[in-house]
Coordinates of C-alpha atoms in Angstrom, one line a residue:
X19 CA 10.8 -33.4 -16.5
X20 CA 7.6 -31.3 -17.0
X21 CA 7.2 -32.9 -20.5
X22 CA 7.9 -36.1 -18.6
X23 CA 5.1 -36.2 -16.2
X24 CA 2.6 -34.9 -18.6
X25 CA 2.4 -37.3 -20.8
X26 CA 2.6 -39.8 -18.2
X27 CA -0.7 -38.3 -16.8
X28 CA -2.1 -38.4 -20.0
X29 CA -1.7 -41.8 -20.9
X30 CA -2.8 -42.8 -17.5
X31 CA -6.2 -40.4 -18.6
X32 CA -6.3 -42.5 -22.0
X33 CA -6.6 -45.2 -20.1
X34 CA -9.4 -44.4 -18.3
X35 CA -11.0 -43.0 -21.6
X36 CA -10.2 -46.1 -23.6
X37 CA -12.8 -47.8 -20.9
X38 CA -15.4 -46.5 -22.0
X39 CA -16.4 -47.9 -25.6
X40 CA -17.9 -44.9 -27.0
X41 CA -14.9 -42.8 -27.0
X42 CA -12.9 -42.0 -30.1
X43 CA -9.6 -40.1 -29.7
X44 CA -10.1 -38.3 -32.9
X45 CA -14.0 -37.1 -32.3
X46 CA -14.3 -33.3 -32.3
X47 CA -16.0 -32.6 -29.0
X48 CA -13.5 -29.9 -28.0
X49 CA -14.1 -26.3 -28.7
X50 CA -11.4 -23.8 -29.3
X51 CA -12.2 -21.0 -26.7
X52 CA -11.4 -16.8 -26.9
X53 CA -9.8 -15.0 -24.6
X54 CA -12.8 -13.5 -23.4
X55 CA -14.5 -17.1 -23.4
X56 CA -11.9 -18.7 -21.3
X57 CA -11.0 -16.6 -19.1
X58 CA -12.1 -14.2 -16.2
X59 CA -9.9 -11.5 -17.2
X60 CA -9.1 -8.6 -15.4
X61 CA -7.1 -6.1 -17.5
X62 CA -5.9 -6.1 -20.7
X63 CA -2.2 -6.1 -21.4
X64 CA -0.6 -4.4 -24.7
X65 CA 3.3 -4.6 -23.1
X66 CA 4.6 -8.2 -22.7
X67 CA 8.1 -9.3 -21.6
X68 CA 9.4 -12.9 -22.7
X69 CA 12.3 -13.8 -20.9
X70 CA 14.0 -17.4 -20.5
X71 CA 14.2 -19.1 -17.0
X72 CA 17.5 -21.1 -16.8
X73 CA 17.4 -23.2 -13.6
X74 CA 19.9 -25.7 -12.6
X75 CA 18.7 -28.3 -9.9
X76 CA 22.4 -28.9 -8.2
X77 CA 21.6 -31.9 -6.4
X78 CA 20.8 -33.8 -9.5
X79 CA 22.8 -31.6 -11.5
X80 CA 20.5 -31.1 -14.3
X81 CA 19.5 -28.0 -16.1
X82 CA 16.5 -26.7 -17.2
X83 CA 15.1 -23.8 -19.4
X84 CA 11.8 -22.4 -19.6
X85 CA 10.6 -19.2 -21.3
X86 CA 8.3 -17.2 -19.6
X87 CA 6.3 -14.2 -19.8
X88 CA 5.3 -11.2 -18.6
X89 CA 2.2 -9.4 -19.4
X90 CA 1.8 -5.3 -18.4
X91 CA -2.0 -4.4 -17.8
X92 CA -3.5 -1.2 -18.4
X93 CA -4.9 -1.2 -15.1
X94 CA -2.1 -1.4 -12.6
X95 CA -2.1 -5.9 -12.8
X96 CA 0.4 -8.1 -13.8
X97 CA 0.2 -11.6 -14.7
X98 CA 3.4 -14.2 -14.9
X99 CA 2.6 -17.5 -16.9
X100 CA 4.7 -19.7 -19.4
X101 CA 4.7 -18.5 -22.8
X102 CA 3.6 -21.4 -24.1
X103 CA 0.2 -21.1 -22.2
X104 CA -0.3 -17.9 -23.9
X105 CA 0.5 -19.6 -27.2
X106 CA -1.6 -22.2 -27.1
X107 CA -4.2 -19.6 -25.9
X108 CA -3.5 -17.3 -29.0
X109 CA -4.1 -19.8 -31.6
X110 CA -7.6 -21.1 -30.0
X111 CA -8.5 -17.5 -29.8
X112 CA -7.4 -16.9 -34.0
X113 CA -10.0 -20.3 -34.0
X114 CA -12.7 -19.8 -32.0
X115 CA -15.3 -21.7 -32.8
X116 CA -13.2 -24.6 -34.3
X117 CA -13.9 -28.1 -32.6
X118 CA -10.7 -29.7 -31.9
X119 CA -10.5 -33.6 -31.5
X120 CA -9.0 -35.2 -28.4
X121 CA -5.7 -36.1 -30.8
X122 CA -5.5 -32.4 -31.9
X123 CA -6.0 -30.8 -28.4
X124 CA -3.4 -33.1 -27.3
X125 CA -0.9 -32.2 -30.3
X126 CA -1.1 -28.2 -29.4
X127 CA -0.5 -28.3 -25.9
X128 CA 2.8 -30.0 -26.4
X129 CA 3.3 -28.2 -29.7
X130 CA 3.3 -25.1 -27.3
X131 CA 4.8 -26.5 -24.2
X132 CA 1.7 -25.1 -22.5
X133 CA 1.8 -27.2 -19.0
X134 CA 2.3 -25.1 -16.0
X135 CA 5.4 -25.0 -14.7
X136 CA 6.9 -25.5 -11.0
X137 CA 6.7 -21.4 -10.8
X138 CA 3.1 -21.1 -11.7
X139 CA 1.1 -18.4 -12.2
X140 CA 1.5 -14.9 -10.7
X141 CA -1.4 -12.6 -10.9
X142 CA 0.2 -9.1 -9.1
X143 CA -2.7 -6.1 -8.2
X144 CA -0.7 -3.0 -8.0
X145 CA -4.1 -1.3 -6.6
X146 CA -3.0 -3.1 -3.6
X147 CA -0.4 -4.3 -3.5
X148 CA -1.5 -7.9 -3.7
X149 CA -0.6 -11.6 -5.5
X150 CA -2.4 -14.5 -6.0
X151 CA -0.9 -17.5 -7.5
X152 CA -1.9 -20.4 -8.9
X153 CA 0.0 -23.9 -8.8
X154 CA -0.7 -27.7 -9.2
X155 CA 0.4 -30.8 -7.5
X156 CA -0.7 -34.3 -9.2
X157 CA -3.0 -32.6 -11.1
X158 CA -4.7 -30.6 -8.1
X159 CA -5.3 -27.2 -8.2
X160 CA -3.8 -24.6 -5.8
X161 CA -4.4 -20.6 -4.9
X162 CA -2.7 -19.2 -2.0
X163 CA -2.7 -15.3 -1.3
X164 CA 0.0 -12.7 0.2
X165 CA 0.9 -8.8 0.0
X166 CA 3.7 -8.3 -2.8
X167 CA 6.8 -8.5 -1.3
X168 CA 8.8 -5.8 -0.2
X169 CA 12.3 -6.6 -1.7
X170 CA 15.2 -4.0 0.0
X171 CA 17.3 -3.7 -3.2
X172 CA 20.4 -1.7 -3.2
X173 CA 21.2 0.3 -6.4
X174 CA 24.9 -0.1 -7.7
X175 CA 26.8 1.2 -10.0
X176 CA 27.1 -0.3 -13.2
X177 CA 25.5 -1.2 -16.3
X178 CA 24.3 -3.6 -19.0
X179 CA 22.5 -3.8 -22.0
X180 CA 19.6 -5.4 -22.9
X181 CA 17.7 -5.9 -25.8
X182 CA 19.0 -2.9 -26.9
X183 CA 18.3 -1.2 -23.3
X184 CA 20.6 0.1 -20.9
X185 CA 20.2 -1.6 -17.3
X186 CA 21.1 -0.7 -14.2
X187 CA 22.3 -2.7 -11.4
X188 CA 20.5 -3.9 -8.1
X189 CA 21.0 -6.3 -5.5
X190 CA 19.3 -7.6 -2.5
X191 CA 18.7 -10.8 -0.3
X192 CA 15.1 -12.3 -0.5
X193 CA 13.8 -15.4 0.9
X194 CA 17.1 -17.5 1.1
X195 CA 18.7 -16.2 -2.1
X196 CA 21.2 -13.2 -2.8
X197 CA 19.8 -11.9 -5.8
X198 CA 21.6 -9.6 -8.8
X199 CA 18.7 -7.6 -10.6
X200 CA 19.2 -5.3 -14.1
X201 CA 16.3 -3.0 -14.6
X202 CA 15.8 -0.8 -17.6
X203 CA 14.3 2.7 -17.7
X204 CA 11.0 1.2 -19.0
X205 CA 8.4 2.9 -16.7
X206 CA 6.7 -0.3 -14.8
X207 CA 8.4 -1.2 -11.4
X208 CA 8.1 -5.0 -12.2
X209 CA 9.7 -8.3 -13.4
X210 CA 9.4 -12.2 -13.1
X211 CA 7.8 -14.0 -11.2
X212 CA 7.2 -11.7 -7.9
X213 CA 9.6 -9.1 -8.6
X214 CA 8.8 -5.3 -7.8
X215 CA 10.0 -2.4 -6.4
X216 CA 13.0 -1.3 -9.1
X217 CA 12.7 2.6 -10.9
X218 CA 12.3 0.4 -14.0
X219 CA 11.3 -2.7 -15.6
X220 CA 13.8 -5.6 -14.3
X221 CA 15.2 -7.2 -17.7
X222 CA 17.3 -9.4 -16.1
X223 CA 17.9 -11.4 -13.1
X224 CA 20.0 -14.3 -11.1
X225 CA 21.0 -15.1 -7.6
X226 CA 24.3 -15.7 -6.6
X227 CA 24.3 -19.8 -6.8
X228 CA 23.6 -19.6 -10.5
X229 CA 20.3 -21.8 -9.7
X230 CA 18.2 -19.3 -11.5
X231 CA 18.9 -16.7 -14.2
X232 CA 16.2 -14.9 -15.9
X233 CA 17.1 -13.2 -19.3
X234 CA 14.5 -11.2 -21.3
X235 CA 14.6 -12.1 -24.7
X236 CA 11.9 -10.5 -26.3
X237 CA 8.9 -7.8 -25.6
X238 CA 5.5 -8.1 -27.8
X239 CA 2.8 -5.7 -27.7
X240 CA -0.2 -7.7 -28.1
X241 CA -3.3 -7.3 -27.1
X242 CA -4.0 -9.8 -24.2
X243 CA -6.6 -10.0 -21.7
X244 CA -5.3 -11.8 -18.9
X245 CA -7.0 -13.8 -15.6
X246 CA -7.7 -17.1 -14.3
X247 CA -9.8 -20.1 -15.8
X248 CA -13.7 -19.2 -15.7
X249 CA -13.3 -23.2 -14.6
X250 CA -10.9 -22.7 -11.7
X251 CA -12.0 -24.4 -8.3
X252 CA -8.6 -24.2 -6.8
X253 CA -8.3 -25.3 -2.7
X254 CA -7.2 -22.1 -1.5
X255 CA -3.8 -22.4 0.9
X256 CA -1.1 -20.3 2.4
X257 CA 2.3 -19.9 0.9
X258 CA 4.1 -21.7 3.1
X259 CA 1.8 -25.2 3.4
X260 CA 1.9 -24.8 -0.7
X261 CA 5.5 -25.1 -1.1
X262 CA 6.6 -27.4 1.8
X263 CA 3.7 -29.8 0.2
X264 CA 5.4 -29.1 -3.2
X265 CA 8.6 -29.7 -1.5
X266 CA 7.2 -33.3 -0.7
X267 CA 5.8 -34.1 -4.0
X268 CA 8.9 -33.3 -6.3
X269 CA 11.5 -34.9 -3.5
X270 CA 9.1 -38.2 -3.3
X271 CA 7.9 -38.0 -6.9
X272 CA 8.8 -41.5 -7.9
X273 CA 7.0 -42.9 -4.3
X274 CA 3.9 -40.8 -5.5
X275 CA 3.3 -42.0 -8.8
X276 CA 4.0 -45.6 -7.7
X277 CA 1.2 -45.2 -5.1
X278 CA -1.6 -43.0 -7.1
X279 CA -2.4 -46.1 -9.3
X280 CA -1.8 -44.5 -12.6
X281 CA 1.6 -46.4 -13.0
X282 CA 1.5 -50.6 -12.6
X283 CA 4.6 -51.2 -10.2
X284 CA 5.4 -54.0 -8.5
X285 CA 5.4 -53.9 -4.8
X286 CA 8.9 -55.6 -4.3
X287 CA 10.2 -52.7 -7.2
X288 CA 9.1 -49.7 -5.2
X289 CA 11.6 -48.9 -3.1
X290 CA 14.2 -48.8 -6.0
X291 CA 12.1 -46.1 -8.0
X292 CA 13.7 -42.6 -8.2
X293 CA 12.6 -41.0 -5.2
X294 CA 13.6 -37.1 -6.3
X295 CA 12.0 -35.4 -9.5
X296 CA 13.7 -31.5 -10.7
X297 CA 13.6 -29.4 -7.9
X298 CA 14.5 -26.3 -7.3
X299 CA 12.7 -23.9 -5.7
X300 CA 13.3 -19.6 -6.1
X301 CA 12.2 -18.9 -2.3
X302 CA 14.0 -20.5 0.3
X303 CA 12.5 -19.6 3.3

């Protein structure tokens, strides 16, 4: 569905660029940017967790997978993206300085899967105690703030491995959903997305509905500097306003696109479009 929508934004973008006469598709006007060059970072991380996202929209009944990643600062931050992103970023690091054409651009970020996902990013300060994350809607930026949340997990007994690690067993109810959490003796109290507050690294995770089930698959110790865009100009929201507009977009996806322009629909077809696009939020409430 991500895929989907992409490319559907991007041929609507040709569209407008085929307007204009000068443009040519396989011009190099695009250069490949480092780390350092792209982004505002603001630690360094040499620890990174991959683990694959299953989620499984049950009114639709569709699954979908998505590997993620999380990267371990030196300086007490976090930061939760798609792997892809950091892919994509990797190789226009190795190239900086290479001018990529608008064909070539194009060809990486779905080489690497780079879009952002419905989950976002996840920038965690363990200074204090603070996240910001980072989503889009139709192509619009948004940043909403909030302290990280205290999850009451329960330690139980049991045990599983992991990658070769022993985990231990946690459980708790957060934000609609009775989660099942297996952290390893790793020494960072963290894991996807906004999870905290385990002795140990959390290698894997699902809630009870089988919605969601996060599985790490592999850990890389790269060296990554991690923030946001030097570009970002997000509009700056609260948690709550973010998702229930989110909420409204992916339930009326097929009504949006219809009435942003980018697809030609006639008027009499509209009402028969597929209202609902993959949705399935982690938090509940």
């Amino acid at each position: 569905m991500i895929i989907r929508i992409f490319i559907i934004l991007y041929l609507a973008s040709i569209s407008v660029l085929a307007m204009a006469e000068e443009f040519d598709s396989n011009k190099k006007i695009y250069p490949m940017l480092s780390f350092s060059e792209r982004y505002n970072a603001v630690d360094t991380a040499n620890f990174e967790v991959v683990y694959a996202h299953a989620i499984l929209d049950p009114v639709l009944n569709q699954k979908n997978l998505i590997h993620e990643m999380l990267c371990i600062g030196e300086n007490s931050y976090s930061f939760y993206i798609k792997y892809g992103s950091y892919k994509s970023d990797s190789v226009a690091n190795a190239k900086q300085g290479y001018v990529e054409s608008w064909n070539e651009q194009l060809g990486r970020f779905r080489k690497y899967d780079s879009v952002i996902s419905d989950y976002g990013k996840i920038l965690k300060n363990l200074n204090n105690n603070s996240l910001k994350a980072h989503n889009i809607i139709f192509g619009q930026s948004y940043l909403y703030e909030e302290p990280i949340p205290e999850i009451n997990w329960q330690l139980s007994d049991g045990t599983k491995e992991i990658l070769g690690y022993e985990c231990h067993k946690a459980t708790a109810r957060w934000r609609g959903r009775d989660w099942t959490a297996w952290y390893s003796d790793i020494p960072f109290s963290d894991g996807p997305y906004k999870f905290t507050g385990l002795p140990g690294l959390i290698l894997g995770l699902e809630d009870a509905s089988g919605e969601h089930k996060f599985q790490a698959i592999g850990i890389k110790k790269d060296k990554y500097p991690f923030g946001f865009d030097k570009n970002f100009d997000p509009i700056k929201t609260k948690r709550e306003k973010f998702e229930a507009m989110q909420k409204d977009h992916k339930l009326n996806f097929g009504k949006t696109l219809a009435n942003s322009g980018l697809a030609q629909v006639k008027p009499e077809d509209k009402e028969r479009i597929s209202q609902r696009s993959f949705y399935c939020p982690i938090e509940l409430e």
